[in-house]
PDB file of C-alpha atoms in Angstrom:
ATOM      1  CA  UNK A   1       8.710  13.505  -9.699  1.00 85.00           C
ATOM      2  CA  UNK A   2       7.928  10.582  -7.241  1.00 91.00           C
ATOM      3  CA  UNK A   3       5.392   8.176  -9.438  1.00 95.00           C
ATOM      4  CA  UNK A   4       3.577   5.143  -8.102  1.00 97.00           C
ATOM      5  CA  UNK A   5       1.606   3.109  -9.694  1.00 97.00           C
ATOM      6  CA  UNK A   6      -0.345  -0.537  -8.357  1.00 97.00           C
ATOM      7  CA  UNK A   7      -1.720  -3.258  -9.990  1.00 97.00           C
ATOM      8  CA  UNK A   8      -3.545  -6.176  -9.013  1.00 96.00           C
ATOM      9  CA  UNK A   9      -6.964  -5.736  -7.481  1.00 88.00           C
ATOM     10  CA  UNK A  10     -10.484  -5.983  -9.741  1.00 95.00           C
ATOM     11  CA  UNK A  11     -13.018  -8.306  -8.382  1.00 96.00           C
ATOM     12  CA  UNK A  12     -12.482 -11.202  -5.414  1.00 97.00           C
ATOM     13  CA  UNK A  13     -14.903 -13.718  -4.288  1.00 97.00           C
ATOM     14  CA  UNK A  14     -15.152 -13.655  -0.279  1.00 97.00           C
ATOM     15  CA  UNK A  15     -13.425 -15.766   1.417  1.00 97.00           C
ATOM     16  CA  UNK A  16     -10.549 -15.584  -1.526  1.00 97.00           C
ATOM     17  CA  UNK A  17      -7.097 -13.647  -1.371  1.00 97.00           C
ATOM     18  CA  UNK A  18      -6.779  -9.897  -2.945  1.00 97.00           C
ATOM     19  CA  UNK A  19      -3.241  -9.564  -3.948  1.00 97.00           C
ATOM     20  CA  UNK A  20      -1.822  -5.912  -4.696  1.00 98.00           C
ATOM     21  CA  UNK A  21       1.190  -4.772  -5.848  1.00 98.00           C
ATOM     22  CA  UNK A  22       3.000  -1.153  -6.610  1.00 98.00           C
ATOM     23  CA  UNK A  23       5.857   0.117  -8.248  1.00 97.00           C
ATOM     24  CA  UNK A  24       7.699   3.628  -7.405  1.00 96.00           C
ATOM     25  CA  UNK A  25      10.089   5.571 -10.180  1.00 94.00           C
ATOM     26  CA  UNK A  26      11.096   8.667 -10.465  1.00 93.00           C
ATOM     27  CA  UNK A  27      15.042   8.855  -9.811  1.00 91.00           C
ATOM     28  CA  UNK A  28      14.372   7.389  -6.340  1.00 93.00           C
ATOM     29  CA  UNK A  29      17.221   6.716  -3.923  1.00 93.00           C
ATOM     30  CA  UNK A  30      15.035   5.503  -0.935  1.00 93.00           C
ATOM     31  CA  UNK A  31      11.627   5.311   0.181  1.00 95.00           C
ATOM     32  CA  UNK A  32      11.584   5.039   4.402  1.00 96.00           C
ATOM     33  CA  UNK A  33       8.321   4.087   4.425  1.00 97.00           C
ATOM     34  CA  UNK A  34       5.619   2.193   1.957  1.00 97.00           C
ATOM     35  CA  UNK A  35       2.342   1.357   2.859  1.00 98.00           C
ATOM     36  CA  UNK A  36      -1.253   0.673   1.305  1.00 98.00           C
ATOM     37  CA  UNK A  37      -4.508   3.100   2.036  1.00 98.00           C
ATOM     38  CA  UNK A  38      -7.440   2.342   1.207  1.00 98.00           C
ATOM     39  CA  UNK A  39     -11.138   4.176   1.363  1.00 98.00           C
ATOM     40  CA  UNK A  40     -14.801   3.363   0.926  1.00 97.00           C
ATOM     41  CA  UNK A  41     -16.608   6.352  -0.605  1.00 94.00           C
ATOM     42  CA  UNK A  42     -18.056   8.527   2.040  1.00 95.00           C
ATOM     43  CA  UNK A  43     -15.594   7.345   3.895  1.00 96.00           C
ATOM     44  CA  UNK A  44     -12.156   8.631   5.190  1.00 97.00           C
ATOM     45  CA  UNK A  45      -9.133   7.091   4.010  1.00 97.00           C
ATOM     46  CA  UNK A  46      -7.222   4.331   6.438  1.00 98.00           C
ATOM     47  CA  UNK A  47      -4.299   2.804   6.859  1.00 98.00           C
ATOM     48  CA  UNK A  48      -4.244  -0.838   6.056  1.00 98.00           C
ATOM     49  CA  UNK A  49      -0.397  -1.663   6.385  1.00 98.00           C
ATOM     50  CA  UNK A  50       2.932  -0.369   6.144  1.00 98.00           C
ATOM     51  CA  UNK A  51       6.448  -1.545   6.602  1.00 97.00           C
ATOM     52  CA  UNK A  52       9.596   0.651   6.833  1.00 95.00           C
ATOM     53  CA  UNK A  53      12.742   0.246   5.149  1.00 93.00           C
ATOM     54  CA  UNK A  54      13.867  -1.563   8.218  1.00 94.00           C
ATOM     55  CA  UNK A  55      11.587  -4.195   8.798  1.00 93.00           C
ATOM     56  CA  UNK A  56       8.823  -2.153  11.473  1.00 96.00           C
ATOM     57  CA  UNK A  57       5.847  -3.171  10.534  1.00 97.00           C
ATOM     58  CA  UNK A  58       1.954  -2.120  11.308  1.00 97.00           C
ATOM     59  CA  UNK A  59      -1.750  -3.425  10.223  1.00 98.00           C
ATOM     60  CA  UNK A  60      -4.893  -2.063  10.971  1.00 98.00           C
ATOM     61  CA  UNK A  61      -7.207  -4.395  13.707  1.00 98.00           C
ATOM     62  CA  UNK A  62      -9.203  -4.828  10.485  1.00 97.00           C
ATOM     63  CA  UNK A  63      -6.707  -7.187   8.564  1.00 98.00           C
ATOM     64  CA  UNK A  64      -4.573  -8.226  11.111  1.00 97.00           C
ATOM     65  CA  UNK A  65      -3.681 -11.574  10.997  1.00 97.00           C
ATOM     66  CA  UNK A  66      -5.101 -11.907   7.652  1.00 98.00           C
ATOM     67  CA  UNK A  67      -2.455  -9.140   5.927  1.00 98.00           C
ATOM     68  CA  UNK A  68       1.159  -9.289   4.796  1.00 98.00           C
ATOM     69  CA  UNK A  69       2.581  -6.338   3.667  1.00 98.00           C
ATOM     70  CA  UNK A  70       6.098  -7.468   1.692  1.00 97.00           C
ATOM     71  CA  UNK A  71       8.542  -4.970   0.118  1.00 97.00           C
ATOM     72  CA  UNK A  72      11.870  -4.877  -2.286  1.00 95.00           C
ATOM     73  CA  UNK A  73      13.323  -1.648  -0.944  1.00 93.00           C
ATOM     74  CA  UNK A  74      15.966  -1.478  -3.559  1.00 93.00           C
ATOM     75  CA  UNK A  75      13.640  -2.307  -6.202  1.00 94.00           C
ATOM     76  CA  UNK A  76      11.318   0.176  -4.420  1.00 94.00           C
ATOM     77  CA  UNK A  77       8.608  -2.050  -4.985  1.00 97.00           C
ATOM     78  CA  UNK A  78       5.832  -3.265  -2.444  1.00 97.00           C
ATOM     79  CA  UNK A  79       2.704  -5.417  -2.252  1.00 98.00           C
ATOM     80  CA  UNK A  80       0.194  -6.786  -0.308  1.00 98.00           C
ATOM     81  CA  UNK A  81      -1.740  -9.917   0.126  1.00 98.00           C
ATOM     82  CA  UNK A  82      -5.076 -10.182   2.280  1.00 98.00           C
ATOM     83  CA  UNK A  83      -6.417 -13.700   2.987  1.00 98.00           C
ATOM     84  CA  UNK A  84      -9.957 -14.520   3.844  1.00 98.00           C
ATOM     85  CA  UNK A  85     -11.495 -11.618   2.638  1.00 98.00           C
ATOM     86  CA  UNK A  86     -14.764 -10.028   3.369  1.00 97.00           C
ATOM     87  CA  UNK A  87     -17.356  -7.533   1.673  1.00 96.00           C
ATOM     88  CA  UNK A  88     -15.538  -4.636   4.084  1.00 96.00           C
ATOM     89  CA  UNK A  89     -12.478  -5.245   2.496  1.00 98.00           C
ATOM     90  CA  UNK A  90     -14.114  -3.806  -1.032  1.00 98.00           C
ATOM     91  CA  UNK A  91     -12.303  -0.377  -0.993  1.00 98.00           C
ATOM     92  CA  UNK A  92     -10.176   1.572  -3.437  1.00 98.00           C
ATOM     93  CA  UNK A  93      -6.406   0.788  -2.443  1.00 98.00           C
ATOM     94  CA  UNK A  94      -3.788   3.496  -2.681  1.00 98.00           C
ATOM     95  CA  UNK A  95      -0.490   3.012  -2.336  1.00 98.00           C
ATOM     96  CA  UNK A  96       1.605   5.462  -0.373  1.00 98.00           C
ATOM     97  CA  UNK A  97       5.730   6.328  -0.277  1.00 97.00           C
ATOM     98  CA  UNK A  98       6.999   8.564   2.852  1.00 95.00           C
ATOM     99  CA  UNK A  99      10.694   9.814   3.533  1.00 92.00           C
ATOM    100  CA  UNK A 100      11.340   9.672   0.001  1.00 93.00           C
ATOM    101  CA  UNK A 101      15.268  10.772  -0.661  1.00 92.00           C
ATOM    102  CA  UNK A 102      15.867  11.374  -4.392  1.00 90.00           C
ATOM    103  CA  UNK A 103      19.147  10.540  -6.243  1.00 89.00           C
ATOM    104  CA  UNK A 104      20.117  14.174  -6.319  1.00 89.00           C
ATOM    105  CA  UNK A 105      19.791  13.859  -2.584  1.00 87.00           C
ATOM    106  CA  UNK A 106      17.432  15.933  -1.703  1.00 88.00           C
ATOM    107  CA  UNK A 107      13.887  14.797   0.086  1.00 83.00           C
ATOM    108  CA  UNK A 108      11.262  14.237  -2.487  1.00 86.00           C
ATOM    109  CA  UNK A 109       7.355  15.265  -1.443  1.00 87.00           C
ATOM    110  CA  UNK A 110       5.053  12.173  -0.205  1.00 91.00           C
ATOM    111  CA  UNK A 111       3.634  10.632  -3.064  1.00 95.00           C
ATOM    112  CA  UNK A 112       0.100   8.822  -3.612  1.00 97.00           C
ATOM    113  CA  UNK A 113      -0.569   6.467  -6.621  1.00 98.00           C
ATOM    114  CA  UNK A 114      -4.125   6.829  -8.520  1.00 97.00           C
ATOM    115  CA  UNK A 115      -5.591   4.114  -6.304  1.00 97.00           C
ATOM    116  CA  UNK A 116      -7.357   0.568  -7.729  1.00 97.00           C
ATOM    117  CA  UNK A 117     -10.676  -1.269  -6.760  1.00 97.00           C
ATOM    118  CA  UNK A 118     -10.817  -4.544  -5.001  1.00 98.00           C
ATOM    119  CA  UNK A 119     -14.413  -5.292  -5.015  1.00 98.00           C
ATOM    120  CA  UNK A 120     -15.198  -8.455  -2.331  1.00 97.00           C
ATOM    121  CA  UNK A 121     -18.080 -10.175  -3.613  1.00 93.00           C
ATOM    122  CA  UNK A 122     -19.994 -13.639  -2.852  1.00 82.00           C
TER     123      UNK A 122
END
């Protein structure tokens, strides 16, 4: 079973960088794509980034410019760094894994990790 779990996150001052990071296991051959979630309560969950296994990247208009989204695809580990932020940014961040192929080579379901809180505050 797909497992991901992220780290990083707890409590940033505005204006200061939020740095994530998450780690996928679970007899993994290759992930197609990675990318972080995250959601305010009340809220529906959004994308904030995500990068393929081949370099295509998207952000949300929210963090663009201010985002990078790096990954180790045979490590199957990703991460994310968000410059400047601002009180909107405070969200619970998810990490996400799509087009999972397992080592027995068969496709593995989507898989979500717990989520962490970034909390942006002055």
């Amino acid at each position: 079973q797909v497992q991901l779990v992220e780290s990083g996150g707890g409590n940033v001052p505005t204006g200061g960088s939020l740095r994530l990071s998450c780690a996928a296991s679970g007899g993994i051959r290759s992930i197609n794509t990675m990318a972080w979630y995250r959601q305010v309560a009340g809220k529906q969950r959004e994308l904030v980034a995500s990068r393929t296994s081949v370099d295509t990247l998207v952000y949300a208009d929210s963090v663009k410019g201010r985002a990078t989204i790096s990954r180790n695809v045979r490590a199957n580990t990703m991460s994310l760094e968000i410059k400047n932020v601002k009180s909107e940014d405070t969200a619970v961040y998810y990490c996400h894994a799509r087009g999972v192929i397992l080592s027995t080579g068969y496709y593995g379901d989507d898989a979500w990790g717990k989520g962490i809180l970034v909390t942006v505050s002055s």
